[in-house]
Coordinates of C-alpha atoms in Angstrom, one line a residue:
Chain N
X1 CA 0.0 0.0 0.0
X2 CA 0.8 3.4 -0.6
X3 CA 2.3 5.6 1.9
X4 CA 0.2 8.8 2.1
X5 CA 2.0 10.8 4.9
X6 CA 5.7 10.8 5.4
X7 CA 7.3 11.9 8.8
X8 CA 10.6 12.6 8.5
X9 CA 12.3 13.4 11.9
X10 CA 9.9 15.7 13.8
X11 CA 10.5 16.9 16.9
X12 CA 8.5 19.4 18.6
X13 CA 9.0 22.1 21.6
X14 CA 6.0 24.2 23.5
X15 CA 6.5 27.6 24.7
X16 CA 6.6 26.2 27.9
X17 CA 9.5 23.9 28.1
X18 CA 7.6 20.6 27.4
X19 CA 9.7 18.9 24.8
X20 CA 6.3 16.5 23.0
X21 CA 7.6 15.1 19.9
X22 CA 11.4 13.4 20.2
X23 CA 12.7 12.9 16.5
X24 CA 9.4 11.4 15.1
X25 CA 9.5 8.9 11.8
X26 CA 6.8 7.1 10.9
X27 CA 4.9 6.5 7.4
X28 CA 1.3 6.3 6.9
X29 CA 0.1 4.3 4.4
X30 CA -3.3 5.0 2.8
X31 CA -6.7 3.6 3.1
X32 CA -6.2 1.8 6.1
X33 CA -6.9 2.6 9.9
X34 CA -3.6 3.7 12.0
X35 CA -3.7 4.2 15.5
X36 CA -1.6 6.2 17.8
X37 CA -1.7 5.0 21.0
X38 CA 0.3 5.2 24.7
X39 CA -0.1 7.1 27.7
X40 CA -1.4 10.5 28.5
X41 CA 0.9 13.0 27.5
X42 CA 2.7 10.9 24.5
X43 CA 2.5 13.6 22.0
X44 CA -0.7 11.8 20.3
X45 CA -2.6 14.7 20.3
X46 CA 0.5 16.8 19.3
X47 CA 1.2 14.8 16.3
X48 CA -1.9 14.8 15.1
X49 CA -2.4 18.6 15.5
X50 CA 0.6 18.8 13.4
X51 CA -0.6 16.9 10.4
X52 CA -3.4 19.8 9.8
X53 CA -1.2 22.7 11.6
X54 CA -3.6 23.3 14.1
X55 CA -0.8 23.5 16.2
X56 CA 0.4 26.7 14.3
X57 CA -2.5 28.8 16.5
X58 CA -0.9 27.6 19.9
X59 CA 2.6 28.5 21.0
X60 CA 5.1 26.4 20.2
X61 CA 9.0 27.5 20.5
X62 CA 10.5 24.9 18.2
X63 CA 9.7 22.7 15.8
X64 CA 11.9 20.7 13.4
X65 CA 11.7 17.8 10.8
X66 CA 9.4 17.2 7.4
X67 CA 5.9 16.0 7.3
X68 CA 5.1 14.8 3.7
X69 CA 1.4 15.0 2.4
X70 CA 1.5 13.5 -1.2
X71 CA 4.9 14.9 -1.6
X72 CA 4.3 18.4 0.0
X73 CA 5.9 19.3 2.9
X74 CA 3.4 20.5 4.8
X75 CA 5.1 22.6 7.7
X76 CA 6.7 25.1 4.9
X77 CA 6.0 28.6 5.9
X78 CA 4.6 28.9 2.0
X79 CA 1.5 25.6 2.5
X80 CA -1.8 27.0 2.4
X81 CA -3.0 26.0 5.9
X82 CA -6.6 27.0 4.7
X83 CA -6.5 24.2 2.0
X84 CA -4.5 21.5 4.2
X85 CA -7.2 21.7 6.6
X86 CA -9.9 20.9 4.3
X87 CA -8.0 18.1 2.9
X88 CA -6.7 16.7 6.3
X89 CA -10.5 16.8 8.5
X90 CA -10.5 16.4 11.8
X91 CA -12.3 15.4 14.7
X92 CA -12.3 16.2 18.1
X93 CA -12.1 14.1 21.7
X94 CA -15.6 16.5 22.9
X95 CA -17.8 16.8 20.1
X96 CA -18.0 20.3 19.0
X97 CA -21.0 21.3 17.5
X98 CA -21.2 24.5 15.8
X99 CA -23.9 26.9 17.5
X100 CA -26.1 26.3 14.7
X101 CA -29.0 23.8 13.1
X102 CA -27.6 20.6 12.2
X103 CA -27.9 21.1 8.4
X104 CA -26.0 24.3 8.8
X105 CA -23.4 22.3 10.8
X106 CA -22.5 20.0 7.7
X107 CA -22.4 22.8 5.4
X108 CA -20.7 25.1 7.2
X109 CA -17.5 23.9 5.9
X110 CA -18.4 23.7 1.8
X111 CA -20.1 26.9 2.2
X112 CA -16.9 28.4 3.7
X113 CA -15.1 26.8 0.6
X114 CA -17.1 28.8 -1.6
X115 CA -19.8 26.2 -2.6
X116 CA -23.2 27.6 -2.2
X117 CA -25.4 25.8 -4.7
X118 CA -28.4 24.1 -2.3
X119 CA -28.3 21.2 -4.7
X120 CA -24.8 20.7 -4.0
X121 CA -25.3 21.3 -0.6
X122 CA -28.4 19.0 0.0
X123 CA -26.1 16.0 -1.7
X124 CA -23.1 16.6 0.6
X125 CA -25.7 16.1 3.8
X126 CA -27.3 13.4 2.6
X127 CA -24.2 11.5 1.6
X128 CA -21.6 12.0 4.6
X129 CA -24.9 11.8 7.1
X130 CA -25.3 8.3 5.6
X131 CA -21.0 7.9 5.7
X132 CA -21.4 8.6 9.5
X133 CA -24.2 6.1 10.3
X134 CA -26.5 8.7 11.4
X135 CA -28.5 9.3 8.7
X136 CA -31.3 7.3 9.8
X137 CA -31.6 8.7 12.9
X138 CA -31.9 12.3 12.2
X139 CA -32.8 12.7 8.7
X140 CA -36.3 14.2 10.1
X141 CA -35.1 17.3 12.2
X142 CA -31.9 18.7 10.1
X143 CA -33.1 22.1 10.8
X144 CA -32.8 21.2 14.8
X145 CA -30.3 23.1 16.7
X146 CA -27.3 20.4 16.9
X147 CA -26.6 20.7 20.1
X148 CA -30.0 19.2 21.2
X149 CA -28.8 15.7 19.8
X150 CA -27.2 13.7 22.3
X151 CA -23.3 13.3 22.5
X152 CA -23.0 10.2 20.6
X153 CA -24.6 11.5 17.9
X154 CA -23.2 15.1 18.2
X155 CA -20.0 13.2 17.6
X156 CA -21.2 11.7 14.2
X157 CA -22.5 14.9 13.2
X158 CA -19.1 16.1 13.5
X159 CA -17.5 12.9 11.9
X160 CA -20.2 14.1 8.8
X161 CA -19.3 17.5 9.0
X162 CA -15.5 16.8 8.6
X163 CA -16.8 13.9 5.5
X164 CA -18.7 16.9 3.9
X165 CA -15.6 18.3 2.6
X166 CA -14.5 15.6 0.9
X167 CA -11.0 15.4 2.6
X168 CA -8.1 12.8 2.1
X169 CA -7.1 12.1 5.7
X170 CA -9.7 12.0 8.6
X171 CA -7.7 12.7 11.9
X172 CA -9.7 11.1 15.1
X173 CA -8.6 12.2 18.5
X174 CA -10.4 10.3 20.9
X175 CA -13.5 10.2 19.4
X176 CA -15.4 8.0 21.4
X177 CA -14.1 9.1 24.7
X178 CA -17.6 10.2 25.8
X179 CA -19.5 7.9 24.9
X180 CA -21.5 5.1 25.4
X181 CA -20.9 1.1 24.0
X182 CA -23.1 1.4 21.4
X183 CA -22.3 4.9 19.9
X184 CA -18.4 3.7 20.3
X185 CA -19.8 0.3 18.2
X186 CA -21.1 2.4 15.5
X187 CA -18.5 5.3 15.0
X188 CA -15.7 2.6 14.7
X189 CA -17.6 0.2 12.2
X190 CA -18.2 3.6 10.5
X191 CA -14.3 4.0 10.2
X192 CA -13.8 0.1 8.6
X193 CA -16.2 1.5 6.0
X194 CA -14.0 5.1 5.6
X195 CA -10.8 3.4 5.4
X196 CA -11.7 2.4 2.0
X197 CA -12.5 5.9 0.8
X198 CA -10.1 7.6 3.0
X199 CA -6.3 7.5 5.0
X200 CA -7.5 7.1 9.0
X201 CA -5.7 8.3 12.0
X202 CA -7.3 7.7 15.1
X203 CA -6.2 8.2 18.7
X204 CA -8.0 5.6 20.4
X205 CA -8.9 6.5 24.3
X206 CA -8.1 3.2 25.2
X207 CA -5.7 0.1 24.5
X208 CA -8.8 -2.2 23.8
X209 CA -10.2 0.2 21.2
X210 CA -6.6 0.7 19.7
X211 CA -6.6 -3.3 19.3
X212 CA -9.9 -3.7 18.1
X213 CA -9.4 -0.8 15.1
X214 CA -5.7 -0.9 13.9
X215 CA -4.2 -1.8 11.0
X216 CA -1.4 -0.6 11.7
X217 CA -0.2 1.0 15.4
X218 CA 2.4 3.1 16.9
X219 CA 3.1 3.1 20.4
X220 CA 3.7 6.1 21.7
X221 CA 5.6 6.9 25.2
X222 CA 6.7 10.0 26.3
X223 CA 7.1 12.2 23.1
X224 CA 9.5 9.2 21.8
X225 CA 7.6 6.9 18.8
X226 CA 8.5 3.3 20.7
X227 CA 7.2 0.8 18.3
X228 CA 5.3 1.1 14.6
X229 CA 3.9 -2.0 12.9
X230 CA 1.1 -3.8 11.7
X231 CA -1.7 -3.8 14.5
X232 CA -1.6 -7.5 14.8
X233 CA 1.9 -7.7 15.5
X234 CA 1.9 -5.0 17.5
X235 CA -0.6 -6.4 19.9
X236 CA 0.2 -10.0 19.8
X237 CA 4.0 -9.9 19.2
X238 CA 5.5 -6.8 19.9
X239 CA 9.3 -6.4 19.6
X240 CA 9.8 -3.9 22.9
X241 CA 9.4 -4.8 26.1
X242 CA 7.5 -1.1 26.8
X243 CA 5.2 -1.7 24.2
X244 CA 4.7 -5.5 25.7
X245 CA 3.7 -4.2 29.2
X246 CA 1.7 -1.2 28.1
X247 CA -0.5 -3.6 26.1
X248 CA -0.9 -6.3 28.3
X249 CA -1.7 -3.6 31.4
X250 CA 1.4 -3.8 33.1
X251 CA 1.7 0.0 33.4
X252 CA -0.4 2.9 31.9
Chain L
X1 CA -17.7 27.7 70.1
X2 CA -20.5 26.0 67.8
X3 CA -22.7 28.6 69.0
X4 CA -21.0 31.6 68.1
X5 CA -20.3 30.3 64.9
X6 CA -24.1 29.5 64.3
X7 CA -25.1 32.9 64.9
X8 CA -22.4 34.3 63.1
X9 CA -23.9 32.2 60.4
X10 CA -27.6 33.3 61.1
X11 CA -26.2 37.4 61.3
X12 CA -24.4 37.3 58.3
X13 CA -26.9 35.4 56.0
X14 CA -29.3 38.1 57.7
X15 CA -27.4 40.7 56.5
X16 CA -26.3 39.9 52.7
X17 CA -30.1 38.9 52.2
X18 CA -31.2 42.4 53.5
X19 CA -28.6 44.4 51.3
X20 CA -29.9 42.2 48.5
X21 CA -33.2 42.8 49.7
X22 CA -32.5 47.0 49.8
X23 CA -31.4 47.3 46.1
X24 CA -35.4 46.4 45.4
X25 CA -36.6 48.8 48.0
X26 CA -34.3 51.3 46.8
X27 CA -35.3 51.0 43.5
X28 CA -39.4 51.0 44.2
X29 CA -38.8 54.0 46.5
X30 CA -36.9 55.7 42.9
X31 CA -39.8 55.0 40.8
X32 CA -42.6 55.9 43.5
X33 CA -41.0 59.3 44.5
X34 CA -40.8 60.0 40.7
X35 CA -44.6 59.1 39.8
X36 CA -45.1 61.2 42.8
X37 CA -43.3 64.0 41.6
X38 CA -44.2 64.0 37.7
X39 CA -47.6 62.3 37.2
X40 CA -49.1 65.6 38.5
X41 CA -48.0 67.5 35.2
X42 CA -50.9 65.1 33.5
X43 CA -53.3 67.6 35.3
X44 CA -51.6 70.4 34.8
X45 CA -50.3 71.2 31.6
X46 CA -53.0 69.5 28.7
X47 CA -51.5 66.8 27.1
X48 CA -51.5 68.7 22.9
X49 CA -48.9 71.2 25.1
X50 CA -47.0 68.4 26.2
X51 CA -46.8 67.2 22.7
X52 CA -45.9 70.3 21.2
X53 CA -43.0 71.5 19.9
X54 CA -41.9 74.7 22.0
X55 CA -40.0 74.3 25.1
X56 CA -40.3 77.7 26.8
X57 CA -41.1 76.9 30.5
X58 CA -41.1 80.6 31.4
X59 CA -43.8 81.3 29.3
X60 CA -45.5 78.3 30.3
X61 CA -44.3 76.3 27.1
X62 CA -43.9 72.6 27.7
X63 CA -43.7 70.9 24.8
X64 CA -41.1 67.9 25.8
X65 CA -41.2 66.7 22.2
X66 CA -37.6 68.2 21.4
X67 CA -36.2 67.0 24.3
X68 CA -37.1 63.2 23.6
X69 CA -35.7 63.6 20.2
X70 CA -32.9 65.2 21.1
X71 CA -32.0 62.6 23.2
X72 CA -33.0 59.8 20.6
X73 CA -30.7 61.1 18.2
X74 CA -27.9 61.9 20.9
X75 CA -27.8 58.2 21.5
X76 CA -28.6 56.8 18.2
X77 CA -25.4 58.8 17.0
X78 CA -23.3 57.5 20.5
X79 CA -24.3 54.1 19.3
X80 CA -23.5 54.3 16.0
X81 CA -19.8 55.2 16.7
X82 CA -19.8 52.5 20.3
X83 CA -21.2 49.4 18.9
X84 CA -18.5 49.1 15.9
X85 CA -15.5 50.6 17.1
X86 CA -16.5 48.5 20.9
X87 CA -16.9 45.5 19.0
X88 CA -14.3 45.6 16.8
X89 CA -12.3 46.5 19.8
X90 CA -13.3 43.7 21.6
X91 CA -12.7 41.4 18.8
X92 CA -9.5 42.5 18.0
X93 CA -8.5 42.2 22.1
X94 CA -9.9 38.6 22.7
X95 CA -9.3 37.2 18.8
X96 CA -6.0 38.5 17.3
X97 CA -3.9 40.5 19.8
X98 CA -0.8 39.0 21.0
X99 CA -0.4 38.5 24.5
X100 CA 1.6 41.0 26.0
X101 CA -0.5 43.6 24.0
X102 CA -3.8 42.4 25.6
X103 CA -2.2 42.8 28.9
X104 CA -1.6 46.5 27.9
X105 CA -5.1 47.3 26.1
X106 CA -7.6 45.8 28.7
X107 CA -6.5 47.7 31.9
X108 CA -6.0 50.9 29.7
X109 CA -9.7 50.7 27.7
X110 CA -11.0 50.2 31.3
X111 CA -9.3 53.0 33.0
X112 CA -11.1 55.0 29.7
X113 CA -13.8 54.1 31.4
X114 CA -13.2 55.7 34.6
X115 CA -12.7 58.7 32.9
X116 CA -14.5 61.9 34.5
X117 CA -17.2 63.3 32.1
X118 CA -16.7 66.4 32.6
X119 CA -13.1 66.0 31.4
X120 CA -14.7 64.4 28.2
X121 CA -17.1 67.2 27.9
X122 CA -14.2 69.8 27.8
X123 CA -12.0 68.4 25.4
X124 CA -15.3 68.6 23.3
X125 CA -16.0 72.1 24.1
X126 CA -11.9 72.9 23.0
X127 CA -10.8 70.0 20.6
X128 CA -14.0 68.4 19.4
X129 CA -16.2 71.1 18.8
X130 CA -14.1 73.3 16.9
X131 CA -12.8 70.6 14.8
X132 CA -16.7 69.5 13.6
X133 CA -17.4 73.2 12.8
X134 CA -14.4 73.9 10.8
X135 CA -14.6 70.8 9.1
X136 CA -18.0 70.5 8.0
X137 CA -18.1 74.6 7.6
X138 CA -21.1 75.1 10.1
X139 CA -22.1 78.0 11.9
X140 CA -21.5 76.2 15.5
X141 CA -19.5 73.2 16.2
X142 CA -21.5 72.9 19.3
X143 CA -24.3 70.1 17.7
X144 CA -25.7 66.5 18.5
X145 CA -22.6 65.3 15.8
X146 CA -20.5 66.4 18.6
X147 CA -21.8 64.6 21.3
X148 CA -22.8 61.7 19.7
X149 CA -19.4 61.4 18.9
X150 CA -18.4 62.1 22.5
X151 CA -21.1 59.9 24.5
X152 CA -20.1 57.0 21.7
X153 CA -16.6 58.1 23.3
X154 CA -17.8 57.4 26.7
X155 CA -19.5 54.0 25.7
X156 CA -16.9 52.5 24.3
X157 CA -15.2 51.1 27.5
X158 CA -18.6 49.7 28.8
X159 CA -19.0 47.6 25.9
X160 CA -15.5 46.7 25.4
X161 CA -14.6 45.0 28.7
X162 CA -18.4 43.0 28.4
X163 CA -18.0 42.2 24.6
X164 CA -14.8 41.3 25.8
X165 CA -15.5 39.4 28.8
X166 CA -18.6 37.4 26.8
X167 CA -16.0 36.3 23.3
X168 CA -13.5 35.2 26.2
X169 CA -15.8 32.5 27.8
X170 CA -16.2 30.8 24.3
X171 CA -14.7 27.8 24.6
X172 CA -11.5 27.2 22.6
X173 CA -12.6 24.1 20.9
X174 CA -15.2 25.8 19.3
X175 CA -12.6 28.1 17.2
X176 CA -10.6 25.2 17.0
X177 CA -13.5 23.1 15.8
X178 CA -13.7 26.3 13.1
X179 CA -10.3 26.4 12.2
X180 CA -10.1 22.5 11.9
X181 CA -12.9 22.7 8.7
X182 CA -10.9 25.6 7.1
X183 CA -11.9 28.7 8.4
X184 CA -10.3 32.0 8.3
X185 CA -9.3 33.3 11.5
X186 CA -11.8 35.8 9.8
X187 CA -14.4 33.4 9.3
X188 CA -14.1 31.9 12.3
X189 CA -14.9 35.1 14.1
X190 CA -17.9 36.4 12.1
X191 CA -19.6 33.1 12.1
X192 CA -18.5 31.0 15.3
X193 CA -17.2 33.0 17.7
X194 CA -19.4 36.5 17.7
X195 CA -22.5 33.9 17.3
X196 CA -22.0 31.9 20.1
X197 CA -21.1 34.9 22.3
X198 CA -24.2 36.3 21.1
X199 CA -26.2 37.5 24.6
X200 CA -23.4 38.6 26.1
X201 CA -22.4 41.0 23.2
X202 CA -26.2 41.9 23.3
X203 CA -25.6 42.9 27.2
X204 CA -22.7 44.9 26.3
X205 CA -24.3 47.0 23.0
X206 CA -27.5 47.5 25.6
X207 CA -25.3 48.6 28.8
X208 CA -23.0 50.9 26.4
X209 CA -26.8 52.4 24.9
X210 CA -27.6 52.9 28.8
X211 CA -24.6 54.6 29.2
X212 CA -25.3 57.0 26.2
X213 CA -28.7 57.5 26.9
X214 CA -28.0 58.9 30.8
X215 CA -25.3 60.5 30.4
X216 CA -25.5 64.3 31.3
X217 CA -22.7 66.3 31.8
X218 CA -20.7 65.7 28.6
X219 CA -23.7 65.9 26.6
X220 CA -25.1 69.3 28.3
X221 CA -21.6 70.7 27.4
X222 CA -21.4 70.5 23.9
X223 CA -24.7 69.8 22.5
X224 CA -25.2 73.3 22.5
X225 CA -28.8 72.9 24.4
X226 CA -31.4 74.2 21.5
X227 CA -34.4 72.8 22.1
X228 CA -35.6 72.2 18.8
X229 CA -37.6 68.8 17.6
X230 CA -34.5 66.8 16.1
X231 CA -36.3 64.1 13.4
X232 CA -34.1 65.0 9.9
X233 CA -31.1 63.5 9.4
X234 CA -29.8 67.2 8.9
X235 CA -30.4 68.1 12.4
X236 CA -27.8 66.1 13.0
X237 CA -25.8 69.0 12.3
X238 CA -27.3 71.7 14.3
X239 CA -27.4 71.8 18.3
X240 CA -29.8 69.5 20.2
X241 CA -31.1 69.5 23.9
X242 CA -31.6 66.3 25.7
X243 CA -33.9 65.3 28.3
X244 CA -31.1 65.0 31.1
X245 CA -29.6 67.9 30.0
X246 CA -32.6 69.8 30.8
X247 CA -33.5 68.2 33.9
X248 CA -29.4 69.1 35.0
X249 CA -29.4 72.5 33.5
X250 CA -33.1 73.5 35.2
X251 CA -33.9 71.4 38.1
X252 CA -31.2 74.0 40.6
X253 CA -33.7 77.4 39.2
X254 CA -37.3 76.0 39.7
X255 CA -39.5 76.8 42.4
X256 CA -40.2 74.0 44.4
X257 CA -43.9 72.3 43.6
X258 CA -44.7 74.5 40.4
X259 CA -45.8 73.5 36.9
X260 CA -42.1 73.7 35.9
X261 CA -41.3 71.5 38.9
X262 CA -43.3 69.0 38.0
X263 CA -42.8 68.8 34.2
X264 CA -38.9 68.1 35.0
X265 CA -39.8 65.0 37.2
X266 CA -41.9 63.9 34.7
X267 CA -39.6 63.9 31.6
X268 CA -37.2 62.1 34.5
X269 CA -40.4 59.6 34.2
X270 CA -40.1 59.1 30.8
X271 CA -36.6 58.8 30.5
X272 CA -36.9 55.8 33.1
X273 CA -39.3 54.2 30.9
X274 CA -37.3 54.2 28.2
X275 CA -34.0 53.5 29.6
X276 CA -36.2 50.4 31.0
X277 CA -37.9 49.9 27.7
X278 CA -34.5 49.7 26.4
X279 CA -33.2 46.9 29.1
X280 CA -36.5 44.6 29.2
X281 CA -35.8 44.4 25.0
X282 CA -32.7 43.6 25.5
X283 CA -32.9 40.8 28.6
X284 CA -36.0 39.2 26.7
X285 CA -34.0 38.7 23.9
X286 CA -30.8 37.4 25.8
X287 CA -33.9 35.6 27.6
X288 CA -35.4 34.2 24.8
X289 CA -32.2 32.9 23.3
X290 CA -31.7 31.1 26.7
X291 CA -34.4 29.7 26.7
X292 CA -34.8 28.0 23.3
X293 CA -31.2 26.5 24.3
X294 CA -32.7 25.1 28.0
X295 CA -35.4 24.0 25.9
X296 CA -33.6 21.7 23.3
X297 CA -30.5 21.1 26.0
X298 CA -33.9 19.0 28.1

């Protein structure tokens, strides 16, 4: 398979001291489901927020290495971070709904982008409402305020809105952290079925889930990348004796 | 020891719930001594002099219709110039400073605040006034421009440090949430962050229109205290009177009890309606708004 993102030595720095991300490699290959997992405080979150350069809006002192997107080095000064974000979606541990009616939620994005046909617009709800297993349930009350759904499907909204814009890479951090078995069930068969459209990152919020929904894993401990495979080495027959423990529940 | 703490307890909870208690009182005692003072004008001057457009109280002239207008306009003007340049103030202080300069601006737009109006009023009598006249060639630079431009002056702190306060409490993963689908930091503002801080910016646009609409001394300096109905846009240009500039200006000269008196207490009256008027509009909004959200939140 394809590698879609290349990272090339990145290490990362916050304005306050905490070193995050230790000399980071790791390739990404596309259309499958990778997983990031470790610890609190493993530079999951960072990494992540680096593949769409949200981490450009907090303040970071130093940051060094290459991530490649199709080629592009992303962290140039020159990358449009407008149209990296729409191509690299993401979605958030708490859901965040927009303060606005569900439909508006999904289009919020597209219309942003410029598209503003209701044709267009109408399509693009329909279809990544359906990609988000939600359709079903709330095809009746789009106009609804989103935040009177309930979290677990607040959190699929947001999974749609992200699908709206058609991106490349769908980033996940802890998606399912707030919710219930059967919300969890449904958002991660929904990512086997995006995995063939799309390149998947997800930070599980625990091992179980990480086990369950990798293809491929990293184990992440303390801002250093520990271990990168395929997930069923990584969580039968790791190679490290860290990733070993963390898995089976020895620490953590 | 467990009993003086109790009825330390019992004295203090006493006494917080009567100060609380006192603000009501205080305020009932307001309105009532005001009805008591203005309603009697009702009998005494006929209501088509009331109405009319002459205030001349000397010669028994009460016609409060150029006051009311002159104190509409006053504070529509004051509001044109607080809501955009507060907002946009507040937007720029909360969204898109740098750090060390919003340590700078906030404490300095809130000592603005503090400002003495009568210090605001002069520089309008000796910078302000003379400016408007020169530069828009009128006979008298003393006009409702002119304090317009000076009450919007003197709102402009109020609804900075509450815009402020309300775009602060938006959580950061709703800009991030923004930013995330592809939004401009522009973007972001107009249509995630302003939204969601919605009733709070409402609070501060109504508290800064509150400001405007009571203020006395700046506006009784350089409005240049005409009182002539203000309803064209062109009056703009020539001097108004306001209501509270009236009342200020008067109230020391009357005799106590007479027609005049009374007349002053009740355009007192009327400016507390409004000024209320003004504040139940804008909590029944911020009200509804809440409410719809408790509603679907259920």
């Amino acid at each position: 398979m394809a590698d879609k993102i290349i990272i090339e030595n990145l290490s990362l720095t916050y304005a306050d001291g905490v070193e995050s991300l230790r000399n980071i490699s790791l390739n990404v290959p596309e259309n499958a489901v990778s997983v990031l997992f470790g610890p609190a405080g493993g530079g999951k979150s960072t990494l992540l927020r680096c593949l769409n350069r949200l981490n450009d809006l907090t303040e970071v002192r130093a940051s060094v290495g290459r991530i490649l997107i199709d080629g592009e080095n992303i962290l140039d000064p020159k990358t449009d971070v407008i149209a990296l974000r729409r191509k690299v979606g993401m979605v958030f541990a708490r859901p965040v709904v927009l303060p606005m009616s569900i439909r508006q939620n999904l289009t919020y994005g597209l219309e942003l982008a410029g598209e503003n046909r209701k044709s267009r617009l109408d399509e693009a709800v329909e279809r990544s409402l359906k990609l988000a297993a939600i359709w079903d349930e709330i095809k009746d009350r789009l106009d609804d305020p989103a935040i009177a759904l309930s979290g677990g499907q607040q959190q699929r909204v947001c999974l749609a809105r992200v699908l709206a814009l058609q991106p490349e890479i769908i980033l996940l951090d802890e998606p399912t952290s707030g919710l219930d078995p059967i919300s969890t069930g449904k958002v991660e068969s929904a990512l086997q079925e995006l995995k063939k459209e799309y390149t998947v990152i997800l930070v599980p919020h625990s091992v179980q889930q990480a086990a369950r929904t990798a293809d491929y894993a990293a184990f992440f401990l303390q801002g250093e990348l520990v271990e990168y495979g395929e997930g069923k080495t990584i969580f039968t027959t790791p190679r490290e004796k860290r990733t070993e423990d963390y898995v089976t529940g020895r620490f953590g | 020891m467990e009993k003086t703490l109790n009825w330390r307890e019992f004295l203090i909870t006493r006494l917080v719930r009567a100060s609380g208690y006192s603000a009501i009182v205080f305020v009932a005692l307001i309105f009532f001594f005001l009805l008591r003072e203005g309603l009697p004008t009702l009998g005494e001057v006929p209501i088509s002099t009331l109405l009319s457009l002459r205030w001349y109280p000397i010669e028994n002239y009460f016609g409060i219709l150029p006051l009311v207008t002159g104190s509409i306009m006053v504070t529509l003007g004051a509001t044109m110039v607080a809501v955009p340049f507060g907002i946009g103030t507040a937007v720029y202080i909360s969204e898109i400073a740098p750090r060390w300069m919003r340590e700078i601006l906030k404490p300095l737009v809130e000592l603005l605040g503090g400002l003495p109006s009568v210090v605001l009023g002069f520089l309008g009598i000796l910078v302000l006034s003379p400016f408007v006249r020169t530069l828009l060639d009128l006979p008298t630079g003393l006009t409702a421009l002119t304090g317009s431009l000076l009450l919007g002056g003197i709102a402009v702190p109020t609804v900075v440090s509450i815009a402020e306060d309300a775009l602060d409490s938006v959580p950061r993963s709703y800009r991030e949430g923004a930013w995330a689908l592809g939004a401009t930091r522009w973007q972001t503002i107009w249509r995630v962050t302003l939204p969601a801080a919605k009733s709070g910016v409402l609070t501060a646009i109504m508290l800064g229109v509150g400001r405007a609409i009571g203020e006395t001394m700046t506006v009784m300096m350089v409005t240049g205290n005409a009182p002539v109905l203000a309803v064209t846009p062109g009056s703009l240009f020539s001097p108004v009177r306001t209501m509270t500039a009236t009342i200020a200006a008067e109230m020391g000269e009357v005799a106590n009890g007479s027609i005049h008196y009374h007349t002053l207490f009740f355009i007192g009256m009327v400016l507390f309606i409004i000024s209320l008027a003004v504040n139940v509009a804008a909590s029944s909004v911020v009200f509804r708004s809440k409410q719809r959200a408790e509603r679907v939140l259920s």
